[in-house]
Tab-separated table of C-alpha atoms and ligand atoms in Angstrom:
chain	number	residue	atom	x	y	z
G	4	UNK	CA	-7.836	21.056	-26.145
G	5	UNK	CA	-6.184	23.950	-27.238
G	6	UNK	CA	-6.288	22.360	-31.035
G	7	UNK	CA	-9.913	21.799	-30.525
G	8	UNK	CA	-9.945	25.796	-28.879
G	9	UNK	CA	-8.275	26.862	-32.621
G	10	UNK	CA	-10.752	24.614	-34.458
G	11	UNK	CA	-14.236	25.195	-33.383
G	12	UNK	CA	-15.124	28.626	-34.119
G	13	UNK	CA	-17.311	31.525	-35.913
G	14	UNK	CA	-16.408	28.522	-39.379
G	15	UNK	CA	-18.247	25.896	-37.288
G	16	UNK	CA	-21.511	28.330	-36.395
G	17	UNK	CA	-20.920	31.407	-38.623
G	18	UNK	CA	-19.451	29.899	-41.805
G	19	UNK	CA	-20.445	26.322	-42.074
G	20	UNK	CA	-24.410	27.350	-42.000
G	21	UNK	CA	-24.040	30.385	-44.674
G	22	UNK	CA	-21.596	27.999	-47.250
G	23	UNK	CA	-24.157	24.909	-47.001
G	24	UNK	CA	-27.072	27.467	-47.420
G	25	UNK	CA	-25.449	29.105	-50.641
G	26	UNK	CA	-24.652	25.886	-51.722
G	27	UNK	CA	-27.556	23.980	-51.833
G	28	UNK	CA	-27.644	22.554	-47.988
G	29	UNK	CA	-27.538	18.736	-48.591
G	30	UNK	CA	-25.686	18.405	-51.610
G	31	UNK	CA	-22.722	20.955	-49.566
G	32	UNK	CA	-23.200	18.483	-46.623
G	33	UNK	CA	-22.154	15.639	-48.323
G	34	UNK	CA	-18.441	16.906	-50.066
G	35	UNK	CA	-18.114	18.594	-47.093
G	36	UNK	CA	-18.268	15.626	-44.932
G	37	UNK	CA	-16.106	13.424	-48.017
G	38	UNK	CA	-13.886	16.528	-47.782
G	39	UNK	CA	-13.038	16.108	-43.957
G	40	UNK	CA	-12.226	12.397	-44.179
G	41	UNK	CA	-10.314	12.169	-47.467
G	42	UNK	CA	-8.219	15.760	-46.862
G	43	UNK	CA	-8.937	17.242	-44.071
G	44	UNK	CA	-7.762	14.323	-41.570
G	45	UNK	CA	-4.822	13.270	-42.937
G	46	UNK	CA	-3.822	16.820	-43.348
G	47	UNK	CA	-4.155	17.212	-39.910
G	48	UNK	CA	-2.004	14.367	-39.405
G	49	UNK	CA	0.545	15.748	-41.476
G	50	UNK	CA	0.419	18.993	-39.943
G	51	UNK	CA	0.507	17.523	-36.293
G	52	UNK	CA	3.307	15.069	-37.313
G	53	UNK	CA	5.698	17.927	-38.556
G	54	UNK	CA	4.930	20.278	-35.845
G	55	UNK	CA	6.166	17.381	-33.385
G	56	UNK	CA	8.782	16.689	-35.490
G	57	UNK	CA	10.209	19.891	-36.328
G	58	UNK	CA	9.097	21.546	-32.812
G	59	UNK	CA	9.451	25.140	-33.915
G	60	UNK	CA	7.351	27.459	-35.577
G	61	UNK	CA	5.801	27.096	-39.063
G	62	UNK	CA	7.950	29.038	-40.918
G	63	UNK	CA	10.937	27.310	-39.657
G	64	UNK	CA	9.770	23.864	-39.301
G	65	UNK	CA	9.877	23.645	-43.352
G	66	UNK	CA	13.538	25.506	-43.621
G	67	UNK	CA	14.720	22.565	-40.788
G	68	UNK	CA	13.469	19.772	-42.314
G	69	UNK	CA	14.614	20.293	-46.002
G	70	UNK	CA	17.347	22.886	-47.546
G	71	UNK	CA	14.945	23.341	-50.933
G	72	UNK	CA	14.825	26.492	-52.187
G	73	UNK	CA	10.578	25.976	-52.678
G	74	UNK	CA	10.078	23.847	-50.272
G	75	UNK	CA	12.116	25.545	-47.359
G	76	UNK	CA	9.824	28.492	-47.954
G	77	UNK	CA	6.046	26.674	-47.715
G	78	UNK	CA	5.569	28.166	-44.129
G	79	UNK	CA	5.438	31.766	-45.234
G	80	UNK	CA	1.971	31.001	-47.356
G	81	UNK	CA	0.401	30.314	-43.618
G	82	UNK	CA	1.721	33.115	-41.663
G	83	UNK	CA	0.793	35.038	-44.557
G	84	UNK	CA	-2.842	33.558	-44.781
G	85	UNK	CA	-3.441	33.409	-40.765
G	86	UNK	CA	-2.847	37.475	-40.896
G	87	UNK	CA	-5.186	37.767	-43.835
G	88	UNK	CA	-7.633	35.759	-42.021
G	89	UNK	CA	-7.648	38.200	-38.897
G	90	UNK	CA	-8.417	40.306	-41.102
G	91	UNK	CA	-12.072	39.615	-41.606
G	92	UNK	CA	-12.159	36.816	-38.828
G	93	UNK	CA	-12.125	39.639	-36.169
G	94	UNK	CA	-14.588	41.907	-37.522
G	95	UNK	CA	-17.129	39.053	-37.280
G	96	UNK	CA	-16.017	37.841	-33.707
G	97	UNK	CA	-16.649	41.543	-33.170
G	98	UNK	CA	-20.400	41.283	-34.102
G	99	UNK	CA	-20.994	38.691	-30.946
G	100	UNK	CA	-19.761	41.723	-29.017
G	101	UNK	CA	-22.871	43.602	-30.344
G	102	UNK	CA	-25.305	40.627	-30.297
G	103	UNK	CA	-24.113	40.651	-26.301
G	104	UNK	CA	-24.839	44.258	-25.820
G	105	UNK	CA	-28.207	43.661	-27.738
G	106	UNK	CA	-29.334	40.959	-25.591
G	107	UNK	CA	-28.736	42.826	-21.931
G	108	UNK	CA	-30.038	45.987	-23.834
G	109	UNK	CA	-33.253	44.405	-24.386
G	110	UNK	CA	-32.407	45.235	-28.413
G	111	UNK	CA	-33.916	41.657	-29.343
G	112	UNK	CA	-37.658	41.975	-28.041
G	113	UNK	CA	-40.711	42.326	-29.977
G	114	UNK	CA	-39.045	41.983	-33.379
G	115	UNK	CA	-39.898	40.621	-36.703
G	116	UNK	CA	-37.610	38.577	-38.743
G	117	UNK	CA	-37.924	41.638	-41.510
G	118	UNK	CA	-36.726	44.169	-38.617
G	119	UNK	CA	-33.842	41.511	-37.044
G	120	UNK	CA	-32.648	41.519	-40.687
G	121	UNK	CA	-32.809	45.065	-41.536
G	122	UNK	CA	-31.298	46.019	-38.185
G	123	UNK	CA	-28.206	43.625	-38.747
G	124	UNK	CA	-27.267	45.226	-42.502
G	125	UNK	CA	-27.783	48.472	-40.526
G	126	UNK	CA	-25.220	47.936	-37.897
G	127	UNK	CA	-22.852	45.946	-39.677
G	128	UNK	CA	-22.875	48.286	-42.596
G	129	UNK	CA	-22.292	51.166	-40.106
G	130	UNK	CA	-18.670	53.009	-39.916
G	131	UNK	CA	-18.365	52.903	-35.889
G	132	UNK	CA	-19.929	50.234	-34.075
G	133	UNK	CA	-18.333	47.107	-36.039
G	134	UNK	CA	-14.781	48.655	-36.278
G	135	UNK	CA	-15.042	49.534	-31.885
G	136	UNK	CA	-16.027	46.012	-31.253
G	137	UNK	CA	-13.482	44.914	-33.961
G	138	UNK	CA	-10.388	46.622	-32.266
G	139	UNK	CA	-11.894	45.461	-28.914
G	140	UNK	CA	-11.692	42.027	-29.919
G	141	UNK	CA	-8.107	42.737	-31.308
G	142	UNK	CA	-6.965	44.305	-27.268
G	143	UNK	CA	-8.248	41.300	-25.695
G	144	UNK	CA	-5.863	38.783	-28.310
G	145	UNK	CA	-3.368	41.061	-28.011
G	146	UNK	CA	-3.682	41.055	-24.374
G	147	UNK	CA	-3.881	36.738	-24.089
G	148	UNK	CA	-1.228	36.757	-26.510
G	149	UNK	CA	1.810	38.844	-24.570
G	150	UNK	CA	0.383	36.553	-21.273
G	151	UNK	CA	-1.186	38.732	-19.140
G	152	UNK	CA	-4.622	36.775	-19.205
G	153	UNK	CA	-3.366	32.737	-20.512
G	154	UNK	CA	-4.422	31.408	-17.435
G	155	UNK	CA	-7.772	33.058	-17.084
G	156	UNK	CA	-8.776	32.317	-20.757
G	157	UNK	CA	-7.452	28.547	-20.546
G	158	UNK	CA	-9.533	28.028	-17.628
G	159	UNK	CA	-12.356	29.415	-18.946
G	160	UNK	CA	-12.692	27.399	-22.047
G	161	UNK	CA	-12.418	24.433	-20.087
G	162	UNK	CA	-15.589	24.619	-18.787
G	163	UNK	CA	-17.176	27.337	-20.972
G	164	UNK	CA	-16.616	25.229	-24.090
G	165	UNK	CA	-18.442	22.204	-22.930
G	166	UNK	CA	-21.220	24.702	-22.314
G	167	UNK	CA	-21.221	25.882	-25.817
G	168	UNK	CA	-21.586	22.277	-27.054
G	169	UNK	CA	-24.279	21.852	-24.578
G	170	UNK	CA	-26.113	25.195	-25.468
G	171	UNK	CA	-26.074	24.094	-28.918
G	172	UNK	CA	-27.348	20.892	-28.358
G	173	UNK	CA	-30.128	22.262	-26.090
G	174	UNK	CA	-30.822	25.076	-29.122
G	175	UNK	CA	-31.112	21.655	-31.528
G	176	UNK	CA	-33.871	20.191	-29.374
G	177	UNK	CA	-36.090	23.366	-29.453
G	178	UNK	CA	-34.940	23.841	-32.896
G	179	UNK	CA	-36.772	20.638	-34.117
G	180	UNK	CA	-40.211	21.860	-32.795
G	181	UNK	CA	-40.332	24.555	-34.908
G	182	UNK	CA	-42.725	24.640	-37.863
G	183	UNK	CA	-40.250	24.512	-40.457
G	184	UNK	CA	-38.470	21.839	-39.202
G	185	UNK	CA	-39.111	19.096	-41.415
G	186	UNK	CA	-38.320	21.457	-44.033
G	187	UNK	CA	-35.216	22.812	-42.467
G	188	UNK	CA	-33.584	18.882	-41.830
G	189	UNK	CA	-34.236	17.645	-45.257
G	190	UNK	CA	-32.378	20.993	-46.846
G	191	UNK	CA	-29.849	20.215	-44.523
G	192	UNK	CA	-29.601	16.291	-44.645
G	193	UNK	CA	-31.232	15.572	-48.545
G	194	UNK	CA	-28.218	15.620	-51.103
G	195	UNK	CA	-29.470	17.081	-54.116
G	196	UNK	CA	-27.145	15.149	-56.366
G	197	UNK	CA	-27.774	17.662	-59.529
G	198	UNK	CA	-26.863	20.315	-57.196
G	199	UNK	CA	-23.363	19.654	-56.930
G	200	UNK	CA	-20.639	21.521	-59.305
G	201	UNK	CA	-17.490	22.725	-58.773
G	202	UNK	CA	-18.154	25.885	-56.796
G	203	UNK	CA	-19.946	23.718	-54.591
G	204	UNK	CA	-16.878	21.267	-54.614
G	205	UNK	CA	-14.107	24.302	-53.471
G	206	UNK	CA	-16.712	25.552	-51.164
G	207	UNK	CA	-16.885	22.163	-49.120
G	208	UNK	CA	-13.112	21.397	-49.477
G	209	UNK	CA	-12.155	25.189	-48.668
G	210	UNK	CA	-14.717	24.972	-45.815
G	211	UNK	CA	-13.361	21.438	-44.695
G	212	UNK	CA	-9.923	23.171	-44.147
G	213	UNK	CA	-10.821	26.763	-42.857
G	214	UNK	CA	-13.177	24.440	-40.172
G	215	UNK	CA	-9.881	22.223	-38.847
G	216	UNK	CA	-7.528	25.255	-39.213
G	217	UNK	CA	-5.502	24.070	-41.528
G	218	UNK	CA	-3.069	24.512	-44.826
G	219	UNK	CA	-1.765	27.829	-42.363
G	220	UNK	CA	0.372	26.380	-39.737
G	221	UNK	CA	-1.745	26.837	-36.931
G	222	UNK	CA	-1.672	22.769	-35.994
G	223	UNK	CA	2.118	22.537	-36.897
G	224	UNK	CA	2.665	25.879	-34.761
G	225	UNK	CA	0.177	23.868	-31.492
G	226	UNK	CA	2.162	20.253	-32.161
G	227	UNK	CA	5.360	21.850	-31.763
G	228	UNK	CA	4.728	22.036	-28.306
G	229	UNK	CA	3.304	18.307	-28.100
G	230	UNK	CA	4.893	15.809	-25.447
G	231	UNK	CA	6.726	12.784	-26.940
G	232	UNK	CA	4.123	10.682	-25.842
G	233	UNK	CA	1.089	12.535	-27.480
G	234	UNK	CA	-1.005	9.866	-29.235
G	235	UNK	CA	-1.493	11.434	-32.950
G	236	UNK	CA	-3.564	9.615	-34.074
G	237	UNK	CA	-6.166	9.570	-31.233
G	238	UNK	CA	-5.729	13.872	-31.042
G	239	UNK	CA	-6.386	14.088	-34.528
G	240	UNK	CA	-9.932	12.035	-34.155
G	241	UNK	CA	-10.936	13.559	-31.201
G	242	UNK	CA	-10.445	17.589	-32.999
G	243	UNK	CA	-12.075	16.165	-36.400
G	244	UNK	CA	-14.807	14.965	-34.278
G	245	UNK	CA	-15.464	17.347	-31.894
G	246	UNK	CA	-15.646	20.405	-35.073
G	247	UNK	CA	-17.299	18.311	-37.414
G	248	UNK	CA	-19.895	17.482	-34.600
G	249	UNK	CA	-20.084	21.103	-33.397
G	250	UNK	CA	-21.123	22.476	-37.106
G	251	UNK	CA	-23.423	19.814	-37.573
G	252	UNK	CA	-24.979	21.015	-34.472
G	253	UNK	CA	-25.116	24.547	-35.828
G	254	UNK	CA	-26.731	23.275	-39.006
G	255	UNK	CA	-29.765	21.650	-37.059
G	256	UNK	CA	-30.040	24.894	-35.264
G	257	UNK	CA	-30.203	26.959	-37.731
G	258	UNK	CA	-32.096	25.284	-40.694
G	259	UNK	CA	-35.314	24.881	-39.256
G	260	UNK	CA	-35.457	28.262	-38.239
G	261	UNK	CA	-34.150	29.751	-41.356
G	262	UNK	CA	-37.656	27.779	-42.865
G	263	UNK	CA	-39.826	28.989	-39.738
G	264	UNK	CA	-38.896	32.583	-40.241
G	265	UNK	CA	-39.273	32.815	-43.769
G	266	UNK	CA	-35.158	33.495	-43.811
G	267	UNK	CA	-33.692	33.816	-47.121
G	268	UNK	CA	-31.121	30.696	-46.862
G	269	UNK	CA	-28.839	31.747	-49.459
G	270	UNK	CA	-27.906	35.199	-48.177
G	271	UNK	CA	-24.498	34.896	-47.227
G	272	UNK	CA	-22.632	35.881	-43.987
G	273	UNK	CA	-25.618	37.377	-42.680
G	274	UNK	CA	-27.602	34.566	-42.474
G	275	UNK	CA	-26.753	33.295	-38.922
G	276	UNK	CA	-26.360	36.709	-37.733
G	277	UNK	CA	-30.278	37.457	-38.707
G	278	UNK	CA	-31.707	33.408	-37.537
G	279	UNK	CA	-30.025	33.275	-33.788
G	280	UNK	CA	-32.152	36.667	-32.901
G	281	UNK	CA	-35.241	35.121	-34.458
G	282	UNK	CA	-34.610	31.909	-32.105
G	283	UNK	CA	-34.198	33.731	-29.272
G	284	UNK	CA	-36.643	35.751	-29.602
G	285	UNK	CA	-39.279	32.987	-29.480
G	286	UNK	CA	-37.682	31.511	-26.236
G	287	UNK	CA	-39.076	32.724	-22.251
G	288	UNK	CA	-36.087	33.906	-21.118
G	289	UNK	CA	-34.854	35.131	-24.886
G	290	UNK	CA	-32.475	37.551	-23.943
G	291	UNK	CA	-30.535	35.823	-21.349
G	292	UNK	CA	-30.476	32.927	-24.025
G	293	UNK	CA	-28.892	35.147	-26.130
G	294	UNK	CA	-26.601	36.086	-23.524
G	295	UNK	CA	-25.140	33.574	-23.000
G	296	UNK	CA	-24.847	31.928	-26.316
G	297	UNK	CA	-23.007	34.904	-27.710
G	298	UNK	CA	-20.777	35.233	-25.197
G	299	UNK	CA	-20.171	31.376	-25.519
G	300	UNK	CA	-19.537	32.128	-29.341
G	301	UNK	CA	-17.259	34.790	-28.149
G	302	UNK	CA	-14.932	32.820	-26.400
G	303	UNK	CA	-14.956	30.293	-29.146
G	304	UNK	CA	-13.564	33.450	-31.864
G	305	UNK	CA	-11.246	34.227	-29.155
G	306	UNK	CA	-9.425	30.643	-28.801
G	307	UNK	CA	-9.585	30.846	-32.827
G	308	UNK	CA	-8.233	34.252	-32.570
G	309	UNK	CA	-5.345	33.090	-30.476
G	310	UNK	CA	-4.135	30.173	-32.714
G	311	UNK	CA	-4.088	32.532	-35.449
G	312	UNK	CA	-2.060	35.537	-33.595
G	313	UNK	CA	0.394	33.509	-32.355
G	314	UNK	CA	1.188	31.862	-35.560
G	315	UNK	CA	1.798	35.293	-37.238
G	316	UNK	CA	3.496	36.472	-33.334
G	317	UNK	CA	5.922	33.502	-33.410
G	318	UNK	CA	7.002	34.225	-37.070
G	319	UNK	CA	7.915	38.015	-36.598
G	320	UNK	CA	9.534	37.342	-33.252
G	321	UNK	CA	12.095	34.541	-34.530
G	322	UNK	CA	12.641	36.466	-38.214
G	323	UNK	CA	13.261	39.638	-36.652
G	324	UNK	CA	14.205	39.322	-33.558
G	325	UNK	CA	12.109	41.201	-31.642
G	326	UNK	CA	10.774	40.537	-28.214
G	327	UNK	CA	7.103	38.694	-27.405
G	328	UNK	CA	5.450	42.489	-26.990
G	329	UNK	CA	6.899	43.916	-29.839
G	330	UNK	CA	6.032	41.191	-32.697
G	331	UNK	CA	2.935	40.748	-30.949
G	332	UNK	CA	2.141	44.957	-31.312
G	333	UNK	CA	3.291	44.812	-35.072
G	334	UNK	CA	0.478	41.824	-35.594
G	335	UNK	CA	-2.204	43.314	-33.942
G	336	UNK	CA	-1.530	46.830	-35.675
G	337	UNK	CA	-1.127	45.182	-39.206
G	338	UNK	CA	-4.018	43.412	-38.480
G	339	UNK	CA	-6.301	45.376	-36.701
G	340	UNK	CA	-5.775	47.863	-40.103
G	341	UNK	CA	-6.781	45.293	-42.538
G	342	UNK	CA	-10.231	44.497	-40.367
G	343	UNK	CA	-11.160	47.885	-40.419
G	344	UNK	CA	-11.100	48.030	-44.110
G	345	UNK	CA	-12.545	44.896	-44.116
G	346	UNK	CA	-15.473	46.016	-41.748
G	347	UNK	CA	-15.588	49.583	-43.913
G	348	UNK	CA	-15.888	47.259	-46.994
G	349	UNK	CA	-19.176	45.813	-45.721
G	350	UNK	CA	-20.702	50.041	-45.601
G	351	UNK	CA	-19.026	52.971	-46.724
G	352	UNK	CA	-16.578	51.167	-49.021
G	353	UNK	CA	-18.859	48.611	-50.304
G	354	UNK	CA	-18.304	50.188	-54.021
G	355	UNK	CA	-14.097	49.591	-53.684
G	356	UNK	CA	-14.525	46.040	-55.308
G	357	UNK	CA	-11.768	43.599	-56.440
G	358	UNK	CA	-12.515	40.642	-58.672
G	359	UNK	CA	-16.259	41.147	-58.219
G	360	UNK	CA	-16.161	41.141	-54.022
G	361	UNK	CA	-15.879	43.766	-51.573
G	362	UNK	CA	-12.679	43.497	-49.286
G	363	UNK	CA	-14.547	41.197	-46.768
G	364	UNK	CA	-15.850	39.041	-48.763
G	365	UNK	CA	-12.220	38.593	-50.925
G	366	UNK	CA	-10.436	37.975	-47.580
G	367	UNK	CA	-12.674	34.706	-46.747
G	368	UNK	CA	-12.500	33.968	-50.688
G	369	UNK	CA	-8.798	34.192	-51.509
G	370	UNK	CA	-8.115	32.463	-47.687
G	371	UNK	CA	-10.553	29.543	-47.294
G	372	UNK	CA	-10.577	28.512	-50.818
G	373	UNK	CA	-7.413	29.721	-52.257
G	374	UNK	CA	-4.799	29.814	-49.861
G	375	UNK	CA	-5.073	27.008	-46.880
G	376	UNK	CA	-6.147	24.066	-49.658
G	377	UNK	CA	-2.597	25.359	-51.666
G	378	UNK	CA	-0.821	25.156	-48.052
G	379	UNK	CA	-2.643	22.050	-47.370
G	380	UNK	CA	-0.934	20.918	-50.983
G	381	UNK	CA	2.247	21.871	-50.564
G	382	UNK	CA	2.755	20.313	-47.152
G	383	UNK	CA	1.611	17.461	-48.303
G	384	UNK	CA	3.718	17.073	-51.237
G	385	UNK	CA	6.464	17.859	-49.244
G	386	UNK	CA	5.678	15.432	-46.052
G	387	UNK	CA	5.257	12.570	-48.866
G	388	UNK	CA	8.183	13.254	-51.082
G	389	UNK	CA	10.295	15.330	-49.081
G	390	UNK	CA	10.544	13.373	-45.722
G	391	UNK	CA	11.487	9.692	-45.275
G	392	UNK	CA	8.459	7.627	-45.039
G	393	UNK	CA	9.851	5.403	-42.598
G	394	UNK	CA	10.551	8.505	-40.793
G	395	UNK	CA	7.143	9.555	-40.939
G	396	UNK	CA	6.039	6.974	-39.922
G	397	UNK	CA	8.310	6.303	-36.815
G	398	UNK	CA	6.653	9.524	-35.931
G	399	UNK	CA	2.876	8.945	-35.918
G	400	UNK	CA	3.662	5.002	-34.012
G	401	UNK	CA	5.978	6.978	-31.091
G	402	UNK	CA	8.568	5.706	-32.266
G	403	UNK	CA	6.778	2.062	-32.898
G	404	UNK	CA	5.318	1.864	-29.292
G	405	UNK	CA	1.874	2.653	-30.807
G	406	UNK	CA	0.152	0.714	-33.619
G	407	UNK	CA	-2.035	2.796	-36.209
G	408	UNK	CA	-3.200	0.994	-38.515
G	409	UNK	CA	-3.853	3.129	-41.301
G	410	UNK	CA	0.001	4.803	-41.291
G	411	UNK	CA	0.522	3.034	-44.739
G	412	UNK	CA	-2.362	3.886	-46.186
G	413	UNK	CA	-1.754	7.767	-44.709
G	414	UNK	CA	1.566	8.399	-46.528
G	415	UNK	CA	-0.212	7.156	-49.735
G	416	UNK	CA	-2.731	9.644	-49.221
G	417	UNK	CA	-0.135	12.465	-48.030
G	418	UNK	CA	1.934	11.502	-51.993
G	419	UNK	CA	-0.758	11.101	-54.078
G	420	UNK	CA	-4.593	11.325	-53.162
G	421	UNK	CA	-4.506	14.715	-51.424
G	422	UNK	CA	-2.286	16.712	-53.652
G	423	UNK	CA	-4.026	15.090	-56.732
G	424	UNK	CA	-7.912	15.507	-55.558
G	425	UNK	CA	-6.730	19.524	-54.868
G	426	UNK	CA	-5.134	20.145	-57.711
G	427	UNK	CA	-8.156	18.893	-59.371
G	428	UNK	CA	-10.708	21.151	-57.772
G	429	UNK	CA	-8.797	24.058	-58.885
G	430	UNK	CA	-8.191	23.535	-62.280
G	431	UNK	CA	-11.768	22.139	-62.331
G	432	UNK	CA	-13.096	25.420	-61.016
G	433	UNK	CA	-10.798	27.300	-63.602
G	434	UNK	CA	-12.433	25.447	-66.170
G	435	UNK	CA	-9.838	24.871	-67.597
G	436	UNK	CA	-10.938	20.788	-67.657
G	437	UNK	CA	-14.194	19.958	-67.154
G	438	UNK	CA	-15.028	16.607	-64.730
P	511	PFF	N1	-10.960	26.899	-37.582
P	511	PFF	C1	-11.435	28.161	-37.125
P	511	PFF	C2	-12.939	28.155	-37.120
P	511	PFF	O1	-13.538	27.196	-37.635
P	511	PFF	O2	-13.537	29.094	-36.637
P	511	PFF	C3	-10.919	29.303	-37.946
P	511	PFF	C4	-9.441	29.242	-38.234
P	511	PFF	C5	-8.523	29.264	-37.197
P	511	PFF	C6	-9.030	29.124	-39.527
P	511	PFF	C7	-7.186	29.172	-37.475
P	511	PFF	C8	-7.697	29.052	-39.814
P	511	PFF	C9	-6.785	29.064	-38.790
P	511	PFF	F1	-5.526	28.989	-39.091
């Protein structure tokens, strides 16, 4: 559960819904969804299979399986790209804060989509709000992370994330009576085959492995602490599942309404950010609807949040030996810096730009498309042609007490598919070959 916790987040609801409506709905659906099965699940395998085997953080799980002066050193890219990602990952948990306050503030009545819009560039473009709900977000990790809280959050995702899947489901049912529905399902659901290029292609395979949290050690940091008798296999399903489920959920949401309200689909991370108000604004009972669903999404960022911390935590703590508290400070501070910029970025420092993006928009770039695929590479070259396969193998079966049929056909993916199909979509998108 707590895999599931780190997987379905603000990428499932936030991200998922902005990528596929920048790049062209169907057609995004579709590699995503070819994306999950082909990479994305073995690589979750792989990732789960070394953090059981190697029971120790990510850094060090690579250094005690293989002496190589590369190879020993893959873990580093994912502490690296699990700080970068609280970098911007925070600011938008953050904005559910606001959406909260909003809602019992009575913020969300009598508006039109034009105003819900203008009022979200307003806020998030503003120096103070964003960055106090930002470093609010950041105190509550920090505090989960050095213990004080574990119980209290573990035993309120239990039930509250169930509720999120059943909010969601409830928010599909009034979503499909909306005018634009019709519209909304067949952007969503209609590949439009001539739509598809290679930005599309490293948008669906970076969002494939920002959704499952992988290629940055979050899944070998949560197997490390896997029982003998975990069934792989059946954990891996049930997290590919449950997140693929929960952001096709968000995409039936969301779509019809983005065609009801006359919503510009294409816009970016705003777009969810400017629909949900519209949505609950046409509901009796809007605000407490609104409540509820951002506090839901809340909780979701945090258990994201969590995985992410206490990869980064777990790294400084062993490298530098410094106590739980300590590391834990040093994250949150790096951190919490980063997302401020990255918040500024989206107002006052919009005009600071690197390669074309503002620092916001960079961090999900570089991270999501750049980074976790590569980590998602490397530890799969190194699982195939590193480790034993017979070792691998005894390690997925428990030790042969399971059967899983597909083991074969998983190490053949882990040598050659994966690390091929990635290394593809990157030189691909570099143009420097043409498919
Ligand atoms: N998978 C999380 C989400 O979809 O919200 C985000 C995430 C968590 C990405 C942990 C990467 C990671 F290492």
């Amino acid at each position: 559960m707590a895999a599931v916790g780190s997987a379905v987040g603000l990428g499932n609801i936030w991200r998922f819904p902005y990528e596929a409506g920048q790049n062209g709905g169907g057609a995004f659906l579709l590699v995503y969804l070819i994306c999950v099965f082909i990479l994305g699940i073995p690589t979750l395998m792989a990732e789960m299979t070394l953090g059981r085997m190697a029971k120790t953080n990510s850094v060090e799980a690579f250094r005690r399986m293989s002496s190589h002066p590369v190879f020993s050193r893959i873990g580093y890219l994912g502490v690296f790209s699990c700080l970068l990602i609280l970098g911007f990952y925070t600011v938008v948990a953050g904005w559910t804060f606001q959406y909260m306050w909003e809602s019992v503030s009575g913020g969300i009545e009598g508006m039109t989509s034009e105003q819900f819009s203008q009022s979200f560039v307003e806020f998030s473009s503003s120096p103070f709000q964003p960055i106090f709900w930002t470093v609010l977000m950041f105190l509550i990790t920090h505090l989960i992370i050095i213990g004080g809280v574990q119980k209290g959050i573990e035993r309120a995702s239990k039930f509250m994330m169930p509720l999120l899947f059943v909010l969601l489901v409830v928010l599909c049912g009034n979503s499909l009576t909306l005018d634009g529905a019709r519209e909304g399902l067949s952007f969503l659901f209609k590949p439009d085959f001539s739509a598809i290029n290679s930005s599309v292609v490293l948008s669906a395979m970076g969002q494939a492995f920002f959704s499952l949290s992988l290629g940055a050690g979050v899944m070998i940091t949560y197997a490390s602490y896997f029982e003998k008798d975990v069934n792989l296999p059946r954990t891996v399903t049930t997290v590919s599942l449950l997140d693929t489920s929960v952001a096709l959920l968000a995409g039936v949401v969301i779509f019809p309404a983005v065609f009801t309200f006359g919503i510009e689909p294409t816009q970016g991370p705003n777009l969810v950010f400017v629909t949900l108000p519209n949505i609950f604004a046409q509901l009796p009972w809007g605000s407490v609807w609104s409540f509820f669903f951002f506090l839901l999404l809340a909780l979701a960022s945090i258990t994201s949040l969590i995985s992410l911390h206490q990869v980064v935590t777990a790294y400084v703590e062993e490298e530098f030996r410094l106590s739980n508290r300590k590391s834990a400070l040093v994250v949150s501070c790096l951190a919490a810096v980063l997302a401020v910029f990255a918040s500024l970025s989206l107002g006052v420092m919009n005009d600071v730009q690197i390669a074309g993006m503002c620092l916001f928009d960079l961090l999900d770039y570089v991270t999501a498309k750049i980074m976790m695929p590569l980590g998602s590479l490397l530890l799969c070259v190194f699982m195939g042609w590193r480790l034993d396969k017979s070792e691998l193998i005894n390690e997925v079966t428990n030790h042969g007490t399971l059967r899983w049929r597909l083991a074969k056909v998983w190490v053949v993916a882990l040598k050659y598919v994966i690390p091929i199909l990635i290394t593809l979509v990157f030189v691909n998108e570099l143009g420097l070959f043409k498919l």
